[in-house]
PDB file of N, CA and C in Angstrom:
ATOM      1  N   UNK O 126     -69.488   1.489  25.487  1.00 72.00           N
ATOM      2  CA  UNK O 126     -68.462   1.240  26.504  1.00 72.00           C
ATOM      3  C   UNK O 126     -67.879  -0.207  26.385  1.00 72.00           C
ATOM      4  N   UNK O 127     -66.848  -0.169  26.576  1.00 76.00           N
ATOM      5  CA  UNK O 127     -65.801  -1.185  26.658  1.00 76.00           C
ATOM      6  C   UNK O 127     -65.131  -1.324  27.911  1.00 76.00           C
ATOM      7  N   UNK O 128     -65.055  -2.659  28.417  1.00 75.00           N
ATOM      8  CA  UNK O 128     -64.632  -2.765  29.787  1.00 75.00           C
ATOM      9  C   UNK O 128     -63.283  -4.171  29.828  1.00 75.00           C
ATOM     10  N   UNK O 129     -62.272  -3.962  30.219  1.00 81.00           N
ATOM     11  CA  UNK O 129     -61.608  -5.246  30.137  1.00 81.00           C
ATOM     12  C   UNK O 129     -61.495  -5.695  31.653  1.00 81.00           C
ATOM     13  N   UNK O 130     -61.798  -6.924  31.867  1.00 85.00           N
ATOM     14  CA  UNK O 130     -62.220  -7.610  33.259  1.00 85.00           C
ATOM     15  C   UNK O 130     -61.369  -8.775  33.338  1.00 85.00           C
ATOM     16  N   UNK O 131     -60.683  -8.924  34.213  1.00 90.00           N
ATOM     17  CA  UNK O 131     -59.811 -10.081  34.603  1.00 90.00           C
ATOM     18  C   UNK O 131     -60.805 -11.021  35.513  1.00 90.00           C
ATOM     19  N   UNK O 132     -61.120 -12.584  35.087  1.00 93.00           N
ATOM     20  CA  UNK O 132     -61.822 -13.236  35.839  1.00 93.00           C
ATOM     21  C   UNK O 132     -61.303 -14.743  35.923  1.00 93.00           C
ATOM     22  N   UNK O 133     -62.195 -15.231  37.114  1.00 95.00           N
ATOM     23  CA  UNK O 133     -61.550 -16.860  36.961  1.00 95.00           C
ATOM     24  C   UNK O 133     -62.925 -17.448  37.205  1.00 95.00           C
ATOM     25  N   UNK O 134     -63.910 -17.550  35.903  1.00 94.00           N
ATOM     26  CA  UNK O 134     -65.123 -17.873  36.255  1.00 94.00           C
ATOM     27  C   UNK O 134     -65.601 -18.045  34.764  1.00 94.00           C
ATOM     28  N   UNK O 135     -66.687 -18.832  34.458  1.00 96.00           N
ATOM     29  CA  UNK O 135     -67.118 -19.431  33.252  1.00 96.00           C
ATOM     30  C   UNK O 135     -67.544 -17.906  32.535  1.00 96.00           C
ATOM     31  N   UNK O 136     -67.098 -17.670  31.367  1.00 95.00           N
ATOM     32  CA  UNK O 136     -67.426 -16.577  30.521  1.00 95.00           C
ATOM     33  C   UNK O 136     -68.949 -16.066  30.575  1.00 95.00           C
ATOM     34  N   UNK O 137     -69.700 -17.118  30.603  1.00 96.00           N
ATOM     35  CA  UNK O 137     -71.353 -16.771  30.590  1.00 96.00           C
ATOM     36  C   UNK O 137     -71.618 -16.325  31.941  1.00 96.00           C
ATOM     37  N   UNK O 138     -70.970 -16.622  33.137  1.00 96.00           N
ATOM     38  CA  UNK O 138     -71.304 -16.397  34.194  1.00 96.00           C
ATOM     39  C   UNK O 138     -70.962 -14.661  34.333  1.00 96.00           C
ATOM     40  N   UNK O 139     -70.066 -14.411  33.894  1.00 94.00           N
ATOM     41  CA  UNK O 139     -69.525 -13.132  33.630  1.00 94.00           C
ATOM     42  C   UNK O 139     -70.292 -12.132  33.034  1.00 94.00           C
ATOM     43  N   UNK O 140     -70.707 -12.949  32.016  1.00 94.00           N
ATOM     44  CA  UNK O 140     -71.799 -11.982  31.336  1.00 94.00           C
ATOM     45  C   UNK O 140     -72.780 -11.876  31.734  1.00 94.00           C
ATOM     46  N   UNK O 141     -73.323 -12.913  32.626  1.00 95.00           N
ATOM     47  CA  UNK O 141     -74.616 -12.295  33.355  1.00 95.00           C
ATOM     48  C   UNK O 141     -74.361 -11.528  34.417  1.00 95.00           C
ATOM     49  N   UNK O 142     -73.187 -11.579  35.010  1.00 94.00           N
ATOM     50  CA  UNK O 142     -73.121 -10.665  36.128  1.00 94.00           C
ATOM     51  C   UNK O 142     -73.214  -9.279  35.673  1.00 94.00           C
ATOM     52  N   UNK O 143     -72.435  -8.902  34.186  1.00 92.00           N
ATOM     53  CA  UNK O 143     -72.405  -7.486  34.029  1.00 92.00           C
ATOM     54  C   UNK O 143     -73.615  -7.215  33.045  1.00 92.00           C
ATOM     55  N   UNK O 144     -74.377  -8.259  32.717  1.00 94.00           N
ATOM     56  CA  UNK O 144     -75.614  -8.178  31.824  1.00 94.00           C
ATOM     57  C   UNK O 144     -75.088  -7.868  30.272  1.00 94.00           C
ATOM     58  N   UNK O 145     -74.217  -8.628  30.010  1.00 93.00           N
ATOM     59  CA  UNK O 145     -73.401  -8.509  28.781  1.00 93.00           C
ATOM     60  C   UNK O 145     -74.215  -9.537  27.851  1.00 93.00           C
ATOM     61  N   UNK O 146     -74.220  -9.124  26.553  1.00 94.00           N
ATOM     62  CA  UNK O 146     -74.779 -10.496  25.696  1.00 94.00           C
ATOM     63  C   UNK O 146     -73.883 -10.636  24.428  1.00 94.00           C
ATOM     64  N   UNK O 147     -72.885  -9.963  24.444  1.00 94.00           N
ATOM     65  CA  UNK O 147     -71.967  -9.910  23.400  1.00 94.00           C
ATOM     66  C   UNK O 147     -70.609 -10.352  23.531  1.00 94.00           C
ATOM     67  N   UNK O 148     -69.922 -11.217  23.069  1.00 94.00           N
ATOM     68  CA  UNK O 148     -68.390 -11.462  23.311  1.00 94.00           C
ATOM     69  C   UNK O 148     -67.899 -11.351  21.998  1.00 94.00           C
ATOM     70  N   UNK O 149     -66.713 -10.542  22.031  1.00 93.00           N
ATOM     71  CA  UNK O 149     -65.809 -10.387  20.793  1.00 93.00           C
ATOM     72  C   UNK O 149     -64.648 -11.305  21.031  1.00 93.00           C
ATOM     73  N   UNK O 150     -64.312 -11.859  19.847  1.00 93.00           N
ATOM     74  CA  UNK O 150     -63.141 -12.756  19.919  1.00 93.00           C
ATOM     75  C   UNK O 150     -62.345 -12.477  18.524  1.00 93.00           C
ATOM     76  N   UNK O 151     -61.168 -12.602  18.968  1.00 90.00           N
ATOM     77  CA  UNK O 151     -59.892 -12.297  18.011  1.00 90.00           C
ATOM     78  C   UNK O 151     -59.350 -13.675  17.254  1.00 90.00           C
ATOM     79  N   UNK O 152     -59.400 -13.825  15.955  1.00 91.00           N
ATOM     80  CA  UNK O 152     -58.778 -14.958  15.313  1.00 91.00           C
ATOM     81  C   UNK O 152     -57.586 -14.514  14.563  1.00 91.00           C
ATOM     82  N   UNK O 153     -56.394 -15.339  14.520  1.00 85.00           N
ATOM     83  CA  UNK O 153     -55.385 -14.971  13.803  1.00 85.00           C
ATOM     84  C   UNK O 153     -55.162 -15.742  12.335  1.00 85.00           C
ATOM     85  N   UNK O 154     -55.801 -17.095  12.487  1.00 82.00           N
ATOM     86  CA  UNK O 154     -55.833 -17.933  11.557  1.00 82.00           C
ATOM     87  C   UNK O 154     -57.041 -18.942  11.444  1.00 82.00           C
ATOM     88  N   UNK O 155     -57.083 -19.699  10.380  1.00 82.00           N
ATOM     89  CA  UNK O 155     -58.128 -20.697  10.417  1.00 82.00           C
ATOM     90  C   UNK O 155     -57.966 -21.532  11.359  1.00 82.00           C
ATOM     91  N   UNK O 156     -56.720 -21.865  12.100  1.00 82.00           N
ATOM     92  CA  UNK O 156     -56.852 -22.897  12.818  1.00 82.00           C
ATOM     93  C   UNK O 156     -57.197 -22.555  14.014  1.00 82.00           C
ATOM     94  N   UNK O 157     -57.314 -21.134  14.629  1.00 86.00           N
ATOM     95  CA  UNK O 157     -58.046 -20.773  15.770  1.00 86.00           C
ATOM     96  C   UNK O 157     -59.659 -20.655  15.696  1.00 86.00           C
ATOM     97  N   UNK O 158     -59.985 -20.783  14.345  1.00 91.00           N
ATOM     98  CA  UNK O 158     -61.729 -20.606  14.244  1.00 91.00           C
ATOM     99  C   UNK O 158     -62.046 -21.797  14.581  1.00 91.00           C
ATOM    100  N   UNK O 159     -61.710 -23.002  14.687  1.00 92.00           N
ATOM    101  CA  UNK O 159     -62.203 -24.615  15.036  1.00 92.00           C
ATOM    102  C   UNK O 159     -62.529 -24.474  16.496  1.00 92.00           C
ATOM    103  N   UNK O 160     -61.186 -23.897  17.317  1.00 93.00           N
ATOM    104  CA  UNK O 160     -61.487 -23.775  18.776  1.00 93.00           C
ATOM    105  C   UNK O 160     -62.407 -22.842  19.265  1.00 93.00           C
ATOM    106  N   UNK O 161     -62.449 -21.729  18.604  1.00 95.00           N
ATOM    107  CA  UNK O 161     -63.085 -20.678  18.876  1.00 95.00           C
ATOM    108  C   UNK O 161     -64.849 -20.749  18.440  1.00 95.00           C
ATOM    109  N   UNK O 162     -64.978 -21.586  17.585  1.00 95.00           N
ATOM    110  CA  UNK O 162     -66.197 -21.779  16.907  1.00 95.00           C
ATOM    111  C   UNK O 162     -66.980 -22.684  17.913  1.00 95.00           C
ATOM    112  N   UNK O 163     -66.028 -23.863  18.578  1.00 96.00           N
ATOM    113  CA  UNK O 163     -66.594 -24.657  19.459  1.00 96.00           C
ATOM    114  C   UNK O 163     -66.949 -24.022  21.066  1.00 96.00           C
ATOM    115  N   UNK O 164     -66.094 -23.056  21.233  1.00 96.00           N
ATOM    116  CA  UNK O 164     -66.054 -22.274  22.424  1.00 96.00           C
ATOM    117  C   UNK O 164     -67.793 -21.484  22.120  1.00 96.00           C
ATOM    118  N   UNK O 165     -67.691 -20.761  21.244  1.00 97.00           N
ATOM    119  CA  UNK O 165     -68.859 -19.949  21.205  1.00 97.00           C
ATOM    120  C   UNK O 165     -70.180 -20.813  21.155  1.00 97.00           C
ATOM    121  N   UNK O 166     -70.108 -21.983  20.701  1.00 97.00           N
ATOM    122  CA  UNK O 166     -71.035 -22.969  20.609  1.00 97.00           C
ATOM    123  C   UNK O 166     -71.570 -23.356  22.036  1.00 97.00           C
ATOM    124  N   UNK O 167     -70.784 -23.649  23.092  1.00 97.00           N
ATOM    125  CA  UNK O 167     -70.738 -23.982  24.349  1.00 97.00           C
ATOM    126  C   UNK O 167     -71.359 -22.991  24.893  1.00 97.00           C
ATOM    127  N   UNK O 168     -70.884 -21.708  24.716  1.00 97.00           N
ATOM    128  CA  UNK O 168     -71.451 -20.420  25.430  1.00 97.00           C
ATOM    129  C   UNK O 168     -72.542 -20.479  25.010  1.00 97.00           C
ATOM    130  N   UNK O 169     -73.103 -20.541  23.899  1.00 97.00           N
ATOM    131  CA  UNK O 169     -74.510 -20.255  23.337  1.00 97.00           C
ATOM    132  C   UNK O 169     -75.361 -21.561  24.177  1.00 97.00           C
ATOM    133  N   UNK O 170     -75.023 -22.584  24.261  1.00 97.00           N
ATOM    134  CA  UNK O 170     -75.828 -23.582  24.952  1.00 97.00           C
ATOM    135  C   UNK O 170     -75.982 -23.314  26.348  1.00 97.00           C
ATOM    136  N   UNK O 171     -75.073 -22.584  27.069  1.00 97.00           N
ATOM    137  CA  UNK O 171     -75.152 -22.146  28.371  1.00 97.00           C
ATOM    138  C   UNK O 171     -75.964 -20.884  28.403  1.00 97.00           C
ATOM    139  N   UNK O 172     -75.776 -20.120  27.469  1.00 96.00           N
ATOM    140  CA  UNK O 172     -76.689 -18.927  27.601  1.00 96.00           C
ATOM    141  C   UNK O 172     -77.111 -18.542  26.234  1.00 96.00           C
ATOM    142  N   UNK O 173     -78.526 -18.917  26.072  1.00 96.00           N
ATOM    143  CA  UNK O 173     -79.139 -18.550  24.572  1.00 96.00           C
ATOM    144  C   UNK O 173     -78.908 -17.252  24.407  1.00 96.00           C
ATOM    145  N   UNK O 174     -78.855 -16.118  25.073  1.00 96.00           N
ATOM    146  CA  UNK O 174     -78.762 -14.847  24.953  1.00 96.00           C
ATOM    147  C   UNK O 174     -77.337 -14.002  24.715  1.00 96.00           C
ATOM    148  N   UNK O 175     -76.299 -14.867  24.445  1.00 96.00           N
ATOM    149  CA  UNK O 175     -75.208 -14.510  24.171  1.00 96.00           C
ATOM    150  C   UNK O 175     -74.632 -14.796  22.955  1.00 96.00           C
ATOM    151  N   UNK O 176     -74.259 -13.627  22.055  1.00 97.00           N
ATOM    152  CA  UNK O 176     -73.656 -13.982  20.839  1.00 97.00           C
ATOM    153  C   UNK O 176     -72.261 -13.674  20.695  1.00 97.00           C
ATOM    154  N   UNK O 177     -71.620 -14.430  19.747  1.00 97.00           N
ATOM    155  CA  UNK O 177     -70.380 -14.236  19.759  1.00 97.00           C
ATOM    156  C   UNK O 177     -70.076 -13.822  18.403  1.00 97.00           C
ATOM    157  N   UNK O 178     -69.208 -12.769  18.341  1.00 97.00           N
ATOM    158  CA  UNK O 178     -68.689 -11.981  17.013  1.00 97.00           C
ATOM    159  C   UNK O 178     -66.749 -12.397  16.898  1.00 97.00           C
ATOM    160  N   UNK O 179     -66.607 -12.766  15.646  1.00 96.00           N
ATOM    161  CA  UNK O 179     -65.040 -12.961  15.632  1.00 96.00           C
ATOM    162  C   UNK O 179     -64.595 -11.973  14.750  1.00 96.00           C
ATOM    163  N   UNK O 180     -63.559 -11.180  15.012  1.00 94.00           N
ATOM    164  CA  UNK O 180     -62.603 -10.498  14.280  1.00 94.00           C
ATOM    165  C   UNK O 180     -61.483 -10.889  13.773  1.00 94.00           C
ATOM    166  N   UNK O 181     -61.195 -10.941  12.539  1.00 91.00           N
ATOM    167  CA  UNK O 181     -59.788 -11.244  12.058  1.00 91.00           C
ATOM    168  C   UNK O 181     -58.604 -10.450  12.254  1.00 91.00           C
ATOM    169  N   UNK O 182     -57.598 -10.630  12.816  1.00 87.00           N
ATOM    170  CA  UNK O 182     -56.194  -9.875  12.817  1.00 87.00           C
ATOM    171  C   UNK O 182     -55.779  -9.373  11.523  1.00 87.00           C
ATOM    172  N   UNK O 183     -55.163  -8.153  11.493  1.00 84.00           N
ATOM    173  CA  UNK O 183     -54.477  -7.693  10.333  1.00 84.00           C
ATOM    174  C   UNK O 183     -53.411  -9.039  10.049  1.00 84.00           C
ATOM    175  N   UNK O 184     -53.265  -8.716   8.758  1.00 76.00           N
ATOM    176  CA  UNK O 184     -52.273  -9.771   8.042  1.00 76.00           C
ATOM    177  C   UNK O 184     -51.070  -9.900   8.683  1.00 76.00           C
ATOM    178  N   UNK O 185     -50.429  -8.900   9.106  1.00 76.00           N
ATOM    179  CA  UNK O 185     -48.852  -8.680   9.504  1.00 76.00           C
ATOM    180  C   UNK O 185     -49.082  -9.193  11.026  1.00 76.00           C
ATOM    181  N   UNK O 186     -50.315  -9.402  11.731  1.00 73.00           N
ATOM    182  CA  UNK O 186     -50.356 -10.010  12.964  1.00 73.00           C
ATOM    183  C   UNK O 186     -50.663 -11.402  13.026  1.00 73.00           C
ATOM    184  N   UNK O 187     -51.200 -11.883  11.895  1.00 76.00           N
ATOM    185  CA  UNK O 187     -51.562 -13.225  11.942  1.00 76.00           C
ATOM    186  C   UNK O 187     -50.491 -14.475  12.337  1.00 76.00           C
ATOM    187  N   UNK O 188     -49.342 -14.059  12.358  1.00 78.00           N
ATOM    188  CA  UNK O 188     -48.372 -15.193  12.716  1.00 78.00           C
ATOM    189  C   UNK O 188     -47.826 -15.020  13.876  1.00 78.00           C
ATOM    190  N   UNK O 189     -48.259 -14.064  14.746  1.00 83.00           N
ATOM    191  CA  UNK O 189     -47.715 -13.913  16.120  1.00 83.00           C
ATOM    192  C   UNK O 189     -48.335 -15.125  16.919  1.00 83.00           C
ATOM    193  N   UNK O 190     -47.491 -15.603  17.836  1.00 84.00           N
ATOM    194  CA  UNK O 190     -48.233 -16.851  18.823  1.00 84.00           C
ATOM    195  C   UNK O 190     -47.459 -16.285  19.982  1.00 84.00           C
ATOM    196  N   UNK O 191     -47.958 -16.200  21.316  1.00 86.00           N
ATOM    197  CA  UNK O 191     -47.384 -15.888  22.449  1.00 86.00           C
ATOM    198  C   UNK O 191     -46.172 -16.758  22.883  1.00 86.00           C
ATOM    199  N   UNK O 192     -46.505 -18.002  22.467  1.00 89.00           N
ATOM    200  CA  UNK O 192     -45.624 -19.526  22.534  1.00 89.00           C
ATOM    201  C   UNK O 192     -44.391 -18.704  22.246  1.00 89.00           C
ATOM    202  N   UNK O 193     -44.254 -18.664  20.821  1.00 90.00           N
ATOM    203  CA  UNK O 193     -43.073 -18.333  19.913  1.00 90.00           C
ATOM    204  C   UNK O 193     -42.340 -16.930  20.638  1.00 90.00           C
ATOM    205  N   UNK O 194     -43.087 -16.036  20.982  1.00 91.00           N
ATOM    206  CA  UNK O 194     -42.583 -14.726  21.332  1.00 91.00           C
ATOM    207  C   UNK O 194     -41.718 -15.063  22.888  1.00 91.00           C
ATOM    208  N   UNK O 195     -42.765 -15.926  23.544  1.00 91.00           N
ATOM    209  CA  UNK O 195     -41.830 -16.131  24.729  1.00 91.00           C
ATOM    210  C   UNK O 195     -40.551 -16.813  24.438  1.00 91.00           C
ATOM    211  N   UNK O 196     -40.789 -17.607  23.745  1.00 92.00           N
ATOM    212  CA  UNK O 196     -39.449 -18.508  23.503  1.00 92.00           C
ATOM    213  C   UNK O 196     -38.268 -17.643  22.747  1.00 92.00           C
ATOM    214  N   UNK O 197     -38.712 -16.740  21.747  1.00 93.00           N
ATOM    215  CA  UNK O 197     -37.610 -15.828  21.266  1.00 93.00           C
ATOM    216  C   UNK O 197     -37.034 -14.891  22.487  1.00 93.00           C
ATOM    217  N   UNK O 198     -37.965 -14.624  23.455  1.00 91.00           N
ATOM    218  CA  UNK O 198     -37.459 -13.721  24.378  1.00 91.00           C
ATOM    219  C   UNK O 198     -36.404 -14.387  25.487  1.00 91.00           C
ATOM    220  N   UNK O 199     -37.115 -15.662  25.639  1.00 90.00           N
ATOM    221  CA  UNK O 199     -36.000 -16.868  26.630  1.00 90.00           C
ATOM    222  C   UNK O 199     -34.549 -16.660  26.016  1.00 90.00           C
ATOM    223  N   UNK O 200     -34.630 -16.852  24.682  1.00 91.00           N
ATOM    224  CA  UNK O 200     -33.372 -16.812  23.924  1.00 91.00           C
ATOM    225  C   UNK O 200     -32.545 -15.607  23.655  1.00 91.00           C
ATOM    226  N   UNK O 201     -33.218 -14.578  24.292  1.00 90.00           N
ATOM    227  CA  UNK O 201     -32.490 -13.138  23.960  1.00 90.00           C
ATOM    228  C   UNK O 201     -32.717 -12.568  22.579  1.00 90.00           C
ATOM    229  N   UNK O 202     -33.676 -12.993  21.777  1.00 92.00           N
ATOM    230  CA  UNK O 202     -34.037 -12.456  20.753  1.00 92.00           C
ATOM    231  C   UNK O 202     -35.007 -11.290  20.654  1.00 92.00           C
ATOM    232  N   UNK O 203     -34.891 -10.385  19.757  1.00 94.00           N
ATOM    233  CA  UNK O 203     -35.688  -8.945  19.937  1.00 94.00           C
ATOM    234  C   UNK O 203     -37.024  -9.390  19.490  1.00 94.00           C
ATOM    235  N   UNK O 204     -38.003  -8.979  20.339  1.00 93.00           N
ATOM    236  CA  UNK O 204     -39.530  -9.161  19.976  1.00 93.00           C
ATOM    237  C   UNK O 204     -40.232  -8.093  19.974  1.00 93.00           C
ATOM    238  N   UNK O 205     -39.451  -6.934  19.836  1.00 93.00           N
ATOM    239  CA  UNK O 205     -39.934  -5.551  19.645  1.00 93.00           C
ATOM    240  C   UNK O 205     -41.095  -5.437  18.236  1.00 93.00           C
ATOM    241  N   UNK O 206     -40.840  -6.401  17.483  1.00 90.00           N
ATOM    242  CA  UNK O 206     -41.692  -6.279  16.188  1.00 90.00           C
ATOM    243  C   UNK O 206     -43.023  -7.279  16.377  1.00 90.00           C
ATOM    244  N   UNK O 207     -43.412  -7.916  17.675  1.00 90.00           N
ATOM    245  CA  UNK O 207     -44.373  -8.622  17.953  1.00 90.00           C
ATOM    246  C   UNK O 207     -45.111  -8.278  18.987  1.00 90.00           C
ATOM    247  N   UNK O 208     -44.802  -7.159  19.732  1.00 90.00           N
ATOM    248  CA  UNK O 208     -45.392  -6.853  21.186  1.00 90.00           C
ATOM    249  C   UNK O 208     -45.140  -5.502  21.493  1.00 90.00           C
ATOM    250  N   UNK O 209     -45.886  -5.222  22.604  1.00 90.00           N
ATOM    251  CA  UNK O 209     -45.655  -3.747  23.126  1.00 90.00           C
ATOM    252  C   UNK O 209     -44.412  -3.737  24.133  1.00 90.00           C
ATOM    253  N   UNK O 210     -43.869  -2.444  24.397  1.00 92.00           N
ATOM    254  CA  UNK O 210     -42.751  -2.226  25.191  1.00 92.00           C
ATOM    255  C   UNK O 210     -43.459  -2.769  26.741  1.00 92.00           C
ATOM    256  N   UNK O 211     -44.535  -2.660  27.303  1.00 91.00           N
ATOM    257  CA  UNK O 211     -44.813  -2.951  28.510  1.00 91.00           C
ATOM    258  C   UNK O 211     -44.813  -4.515  28.485  1.00 91.00           C
ATOM    259  N   UNK O 212     -45.165  -5.201  27.569  1.00 89.00           N
ATOM    260  CA  UNK O 212     -45.180  -6.615  27.603  1.00 89.00           C
ATOM    261  C   UNK O 212     -43.738  -7.073  27.476  1.00 89.00           C
ATOM    262  N   UNK O 213     -42.710  -6.322  26.858  1.00 91.00           N
ATOM    263  CA  UNK O 213     -41.406  -6.743  26.579  1.00 91.00           C
ATOM    264  C   UNK O 213     -40.897  -6.503  28.214  1.00 91.00           C
ATOM    265  N   UNK O 214     -41.133  -5.619  28.808  1.00 91.00           N
ATOM    266  CA  UNK O 214     -40.683  -5.260  30.205  1.00 91.00           C
ATOM    267  C   UNK O 214     -41.149  -6.375  31.147  1.00 91.00           C
ATOM    268  N   UNK O 215     -42.517  -6.858  30.997  1.00 89.00           N
ATOM    269  CA  UNK O 215     -42.891  -7.855  31.890  1.00 89.00           C
ATOM    270  C   UNK O 215     -42.259  -8.976  31.456  1.00 89.00           C
ATOM    271  N   UNK O 216     -42.039  -9.352  30.179  1.00 89.00           N
ATOM    272  CA  UNK O 216     -41.409 -10.712  30.003  1.00 89.00           C
ATOM    273  C   UNK O 216     -40.031 -10.663  30.361  1.00 89.00           C
ATOM    274  N   UNK O 217     -39.253  -9.497  30.179  1.00 86.00           N
ATOM    275  CA  UNK O 217     -37.713  -9.538  30.784  1.00 86.00           C
ATOM    276  C   UNK O 217     -37.844  -9.581  32.119  1.00 86.00           C
ATOM    277  N   UNK O 218     -38.648  -9.134  32.912  1.00 87.00           N
ATOM    278  CA  UNK O 218     -38.657  -9.348  34.399  1.00 87.00           C
ATOM    279  C   UNK O 218     -38.935 -10.636  34.837  1.00 87.00           C
ATOM    280  N   UNK O 219     -39.813 -11.311  34.062  1.00 85.00           N
ATOM    281  CA  UNK O 219     -40.150 -12.860  34.521  1.00 85.00           C
ATOM    282  C   UNK O 219     -38.990 -13.691  34.148  1.00 85.00           C
ATOM    283  N   UNK O 220     -38.095 -13.453  33.266  1.00 83.00           N
ATOM    284  CA  UNK O 220     -37.036 -14.212  32.822  1.00 83.00           C
ATOM    285  C   UNK O 220     -35.833 -13.808  33.313  1.00 83.00           C
ATOM    286  N   UNK O 221     -35.920 -12.790  34.243  1.00 70.00           N
ATOM    287  CA  UNK O 221     -34.497 -12.463  35.034  1.00 70.00           C
ATOM    288  C   UNK O 221     -34.681 -13.460  36.307  1.00 70.00           C
TER     289      UNK O 221
END
């Protein structure tokens, strides 16, 4: 089973609450790995039972950055190649 949950707490606290011991994290590029590796190490120090698994994105998605997508949208550019229709709608609503 997979659940998507919004939260405003430590990830390790959320894992404890839901009795989860596995965190899946997505990586786009090598530059993401350093941050994610440090985060995984901190989570492991906070809770020895938690394991983090890293998943690499598809090659065509590795260049996508939310910062860049927001900037393209702000200047009226076409972001349909980078995100979903529902995300495009939310961004347009925020920019109006």
